[in-house]
Amino acid sequence: MKYMSSAGDYKVDRPGRLVGRAGRIAPDLKWPFVGTVAITFVATIVRLLGPLVIKGGIDQGITEGDRQVIVTAAAIFVGLLVVQYFAAAISQWSVAVIGERYLVRLRSVVFSRLLRLDMGFYSRSKSGVLVSRMTSDIESLQEFASEGAAMALTNLLTVIGVAVALGLVDWQMALAVFVVVGVLLGVSVIFQRQARRAYDQVRERIGRVLATLQEGITGVRVVQAFTQEDAQASTFGRVNERYFDANMDAARAISWYFPVVALLRVVALAAVLGIGATRVLDGSLTIGTLVAFLLYLDWFFQPIINLSNVYNLLQSALSAMAKLFELMDEPVVVEDRPGAHDLTEPVAGTVVLDGVSFSYEPDTPVLFDVSVAVDAGERVAIVGETGSGKSTIAKLVMRFYDPTVGTISIDGTDLRDLTERSRSDTLALIPQDGFLFSGTLRENIAYADVSAPDEAVWNVMRAMGIDDWVRSLPEGLDTEVRERGGRFSAGERQLVALARAFLSDPAIIVLDEATSNLDPETEIQVEGALRVLLSGRTSVVIAHRLRSAERADRVVMVDAGRVIAEGTHDELVERSAKYQELVEVWRRGTK
Amino acid sequence: MSERQSRLGDLNVGIALLWRVLVRYRRIAAVSIGGALIWMSMVVWVPYLVGRVIDAVVSGSGMSNVWPLLGLIIVAGAIQAIGISLRRYYGFKVSYRAEADLRNEIFTHIQRMAFSFHDVTSTGELMARASSDLSQLRLILAMAPITLANLVMFFVVTVVLVIIDPVLGLTAALMVPALLLTSGRFASRVVGFSFDLQQRLSELSHVVEETVSGIEVVKSYGQQAQQQKRLDDKAETIYDAAMGMAKQRAIYRPLFEIIPALGTVAVLLIGGIRVVDGAMTFGEFVSFTQYLATMVLPLMITGWFFANLPRSAAAASRIDALLATAPEISEPRRPEHLKPGQGEVRFNSVSFAYPDGASVLKDVNLVIPGGTSVGLVGATGSGKSTIAHLIPRFYDVVQGSITIDGVDVRELRLDELRSEVAVVFQESYLFSASIEENIRVGDPMASDDRVRSAARLAKAHEFICEFADGYATVVGERGSTLSGGQRQRVSLARGVVRDPRVLILDDATSSVDAIVEAEIQEALKQVMAGRTTVIIAHRTSTLALVDNVVFIEDGRVVAFGSHDELLETVPRYSEVLAADMGAIA
Ligand SMILES: Nc1ncnc2c1ncn2[C@@H]1O[C@H](COP(=O)(O)OP(=O)(O)OP(=O)(O)O)[C@@H](O)[C@H]1O
Ligand SMILES: Nc1ncnc2c1ncn2[C@@H]1O[C@H](COP(=O)(O)OP(=O)(O)OP(=O)(O)O)[C@@H](O)[C@H]1O
Ligand SMILES: [Mg+2]
């Protein structure tokens, strides 16, 4: 898979680059972020003063037997707590604002990249995986933003602050602690390496679980029709189990690391007590300092444990980020060239394919040197065997792909020099399977122009002769069509797709077997509508029913990716043996 | 108000499910809980030992008394570590195991739900059940053992503190209810937002899904900007919900630190004075501060647990609701077997309506003699596919009955019925797998030869062989890397390889050209021989092949007879097909 390989750069083992790039998505959040760090810093400092107050209370109050000092110390402590509360609340709040704002941006950026990617990318990718980028991956960032980020920041600052405080209070005990922490750091490096691998796998495999799940749902009717429920379930079970295994790998890493941290914490405690006790006994340390030190010690290890606790959130977030960058690094193949312009109005609607060759996969060409010129207002039919490349021509005209060789132009402008806007205003494709979005019938018909008045919608439907049908629906235009238009019969779906295209009023319309599921009577009706609604417009009609070819101004016959004949129906009947055969067979069938 | 009540109702259902899961994995859960208790029972010793060390120091009794205490601390630490390891590993195991098993269960369940369920349930909704709802549930399961141990610990510590010094002990122990109450309040404030958040996340996911699956339409109408706007709007609503939560978090989270710190102040104040008064030793005072420090994290975790419980319980209740929905098409209690026969299909006064729609079939009576072929003709939306879907019992009739060789389809086991009645759907859905695997869906046991001969009959063999990988060619999702006609032929081969008693072809050659269609028709003769075949088609060439034609209008059978007969006797029939006849001069 081509698109997988471009990802290498942002593997999670380079968190620095990842974070740097992540930051560039929302540079305007930089200063708010700095402000947040500052307020968090204040909260941390205030917090760290606490044990010092206790030390004072012990050394000057308890040891000296002075109750007044104890009361004063307690009062100061409460004062500090009030300040700490507000500073911490503000810090929490602002971390959330920044995180959530960032996610709004990120969702937008990733989605806009998704929208720009070409159809080749979409047919290579599993839609479940693409959706999981925008959902489960970004949600894991969200989880980090809401649960982890504030925690990470506070604890990081606390660890640094406490380290300084420990050193200031008593460097000898601090040294013992730092030795233990050194060991801890070494252990953490090993853990991280192991966990990172596990979490990357987890991300990878959850994508697969979701994709399999999705196919199990969208294909459920076929599964049931062929009683493959058990087979399907066992396939899913395997994929699911692999995800479980990946999770358990991560769990194993966590399950040795955290106990070791807890053990080291106790070792540090014992070391401090050992050194501290010796020194209090020989009088070089006050008991208050020892107690304060013990309190700090808790505040030292606790944040480290907290950090490890949010580590898996962080790790998932980083893995997710890497996956997102992978997507954002997908090259945009089909894009407006610099200097792209709109067509000049009014659009005449000539379409010219000039020496077009194309292949979906590098070494299996589908079209060879196809040249076709469609005049403004002309109606051209493309006929040919199934799989000969007719739909491919239609897709190229829509610029779902760019030709490998040759050019396609509209009114003399290369498609690549045309803005996306202008192109989609000018062209409409009605594909083989009329896709409907879930939503109401109205929303689907007025898809290209949500503001279209009902009157316009009804006009189109009247012209097509489907107004009675719509009226007969219990909720008329407000009928919910459901996923992919599942509420309707196949022919009804095609009618809706046609109505949608007619309403968008394009200068050039491409019909790719858009009426294949209609009964002949309805088809005739639709063709009548086509003539009325599209009079004077250019149309390219792909159809297997030769009736359409017969009515077209010109017929283009495609065979195995080549244009083998071109002319009016009558001309072709005379000139082309292949076409003759086709007509022959067709005629036999209609007797 | 009622919404709130139903939420509470949901919570109970959800919690019941959580409990059932814990019971199901009680072995693993027990080890995890055991680990948590080991950890707890060791952890509570440490502050006490620290206090003893301090006392030894203050009383000046020398280091010889201190070293054994330090040794004990390290021993307690080591055992504690083992407890943590057990608790974590097996806690993960319970939660991931439960997650994986439930996901399998959900998947299997979805596979068995009838068409009518899938008609009205969106893919995204089902995906959410099996992904985000499940991970919500998993989180809470993972935390359950430690929460249990924490609750025990609070109790033990309170007792210890009270024993050391009743006055100070009770004061310090006040921290526990204070923190738990605070987190309870926090939870109830946050739960509404978290429901909203979940809801909005799934709305956003819906936008993404539709955009991805309808990308061709989006692009051909240049609706990228609109789609982007819809997504941005959803992202904005997510922001609002998330910030609603964040606000509560900003108010409450710091309290989880402040309250224990207030406990420390109380210890300093009351404990300090009591030490000065000689009512307690300095070491005991230090133990107190250490106990408080030890309890902070467990208290926070417990608070977190209860704060997330509603959200997880809601997720669990949604999962429960899905699993509790019985498939509308159910297996018969006492199934019959198919009688030997040629596959006679009989509709006895069948009426049918989709749950929300007007009636589609009205009093349909129809006999398709075994081994014969019949064509269904009718206008778009007249109910042809519906008839096709009733025979293998994808839906149940509302009135009347359908029999195959005299046995009501509702009396047959579904797999038996469906292995003898195969439908080639109007829409050719292929899985993203190899072409061979796609054909084999029809019959996984089929020999290579049979797969190939089915493909030949469906006129698919030729084009498949032209692919570099032949039958092993992997197609895109829904078969997206094949042309429309290629897809349709693979799907036809899938039906043919099944070799059923009754074969139903729903517009199965609509996307192929005339020549291939003629070839398929030729081949179909072979398939149709001696087999009941129902063909839905609009093409006269196909209708000329079948023994009888059923003409349907408005959900009623208006004529039955051979193609030629109907052409002569039923004017509407000729009208409907007129456009297809004699079109080419
Ligand atoms: N996305 C794709 N990736 C790779 N190959 C493709 C893709 N789409 C189509 N093809 C291949 O390109 C060839 C031409 O397909 P195309 O859809 O243009 O045929 P067609 O003439 O429209 O056929 P039909 O009449 O069956 O619709 C086929 O062999 C098909 O398998
Ligand atoms: N799942 C559904 N829920 C509600 N109504 C439905 C559903 N499927 C189909 N219908 C409606 O039932 C009627 C019959 O549909 P059916 O698919 O049987 O038509 P058909 O004769 O096969 O049409 P076509 O030739 O277009 O395939 C249609 O009016 C359609 O709108
Ligand atoms: Mg149908």
XYZ file of N, CA and C in Angstrom, chain B residues 74 113 145 148 168 204 268-269 278 359 375 437 450 582 585:
45
model
N 10.727 -1.709 54.161
C 11.081 -2.204 52.831
C 10.353 -3.506 52.519
N -29.521 -9.813 13.879
C -30.697 -8.942 13.867
C -31.270 -8.872 12.453
N -11.640 -3.022 40.961
C -10.932 -3.678 42.065
C -10.228 -2.692 42.995
N -12.623 -0.897 45.216
C -13.065 -1.744 46.310
C -12.025 -1.750 47.437
N -8.265 13.347 67.285
C -7.624 13.684 66.035
C -8.051 12.714 64.943
N -20.906 13.848 15.226
C -19.763 14.198 14.395
C -19.291 12.984 13.599
N -1.994 19.354 61.977
C -0.971 20.253 62.505
C -1.486 20.998 63.728
N -2.701 21.498 63.584
C -3.268 22.327 64.641
C -3.621 21.493 65.877
N 1.178 16.755 75.532
C 1.642 15.438 75.943
C 0.604 14.353 75.780
N -48.815 0.042 3.039
C -48.719 -1.373 2.729
C -48.113 -1.532 1.336
N -40.815 -14.820 -13.977
C -40.291 -13.465 -14.016
C -41.220 -12.539 -13.258
N -12.869 -15.315 -2.393
C -13.563 -15.322 -1.092
C -14.978 -14.784 -1.229
N -15.929 -25.815 -8.690
C -17.284 -25.287 -8.653
C -17.278 -23.770 -8.624
N -38.779 -3.455 -29.504
C -38.697 -2.904 -30.843
C -38.122 -1.502 -30.868
N -34.452 0.241 -34.410
C -35.041 -0.010 -35.726
C -34.201 -0.991 -36.534
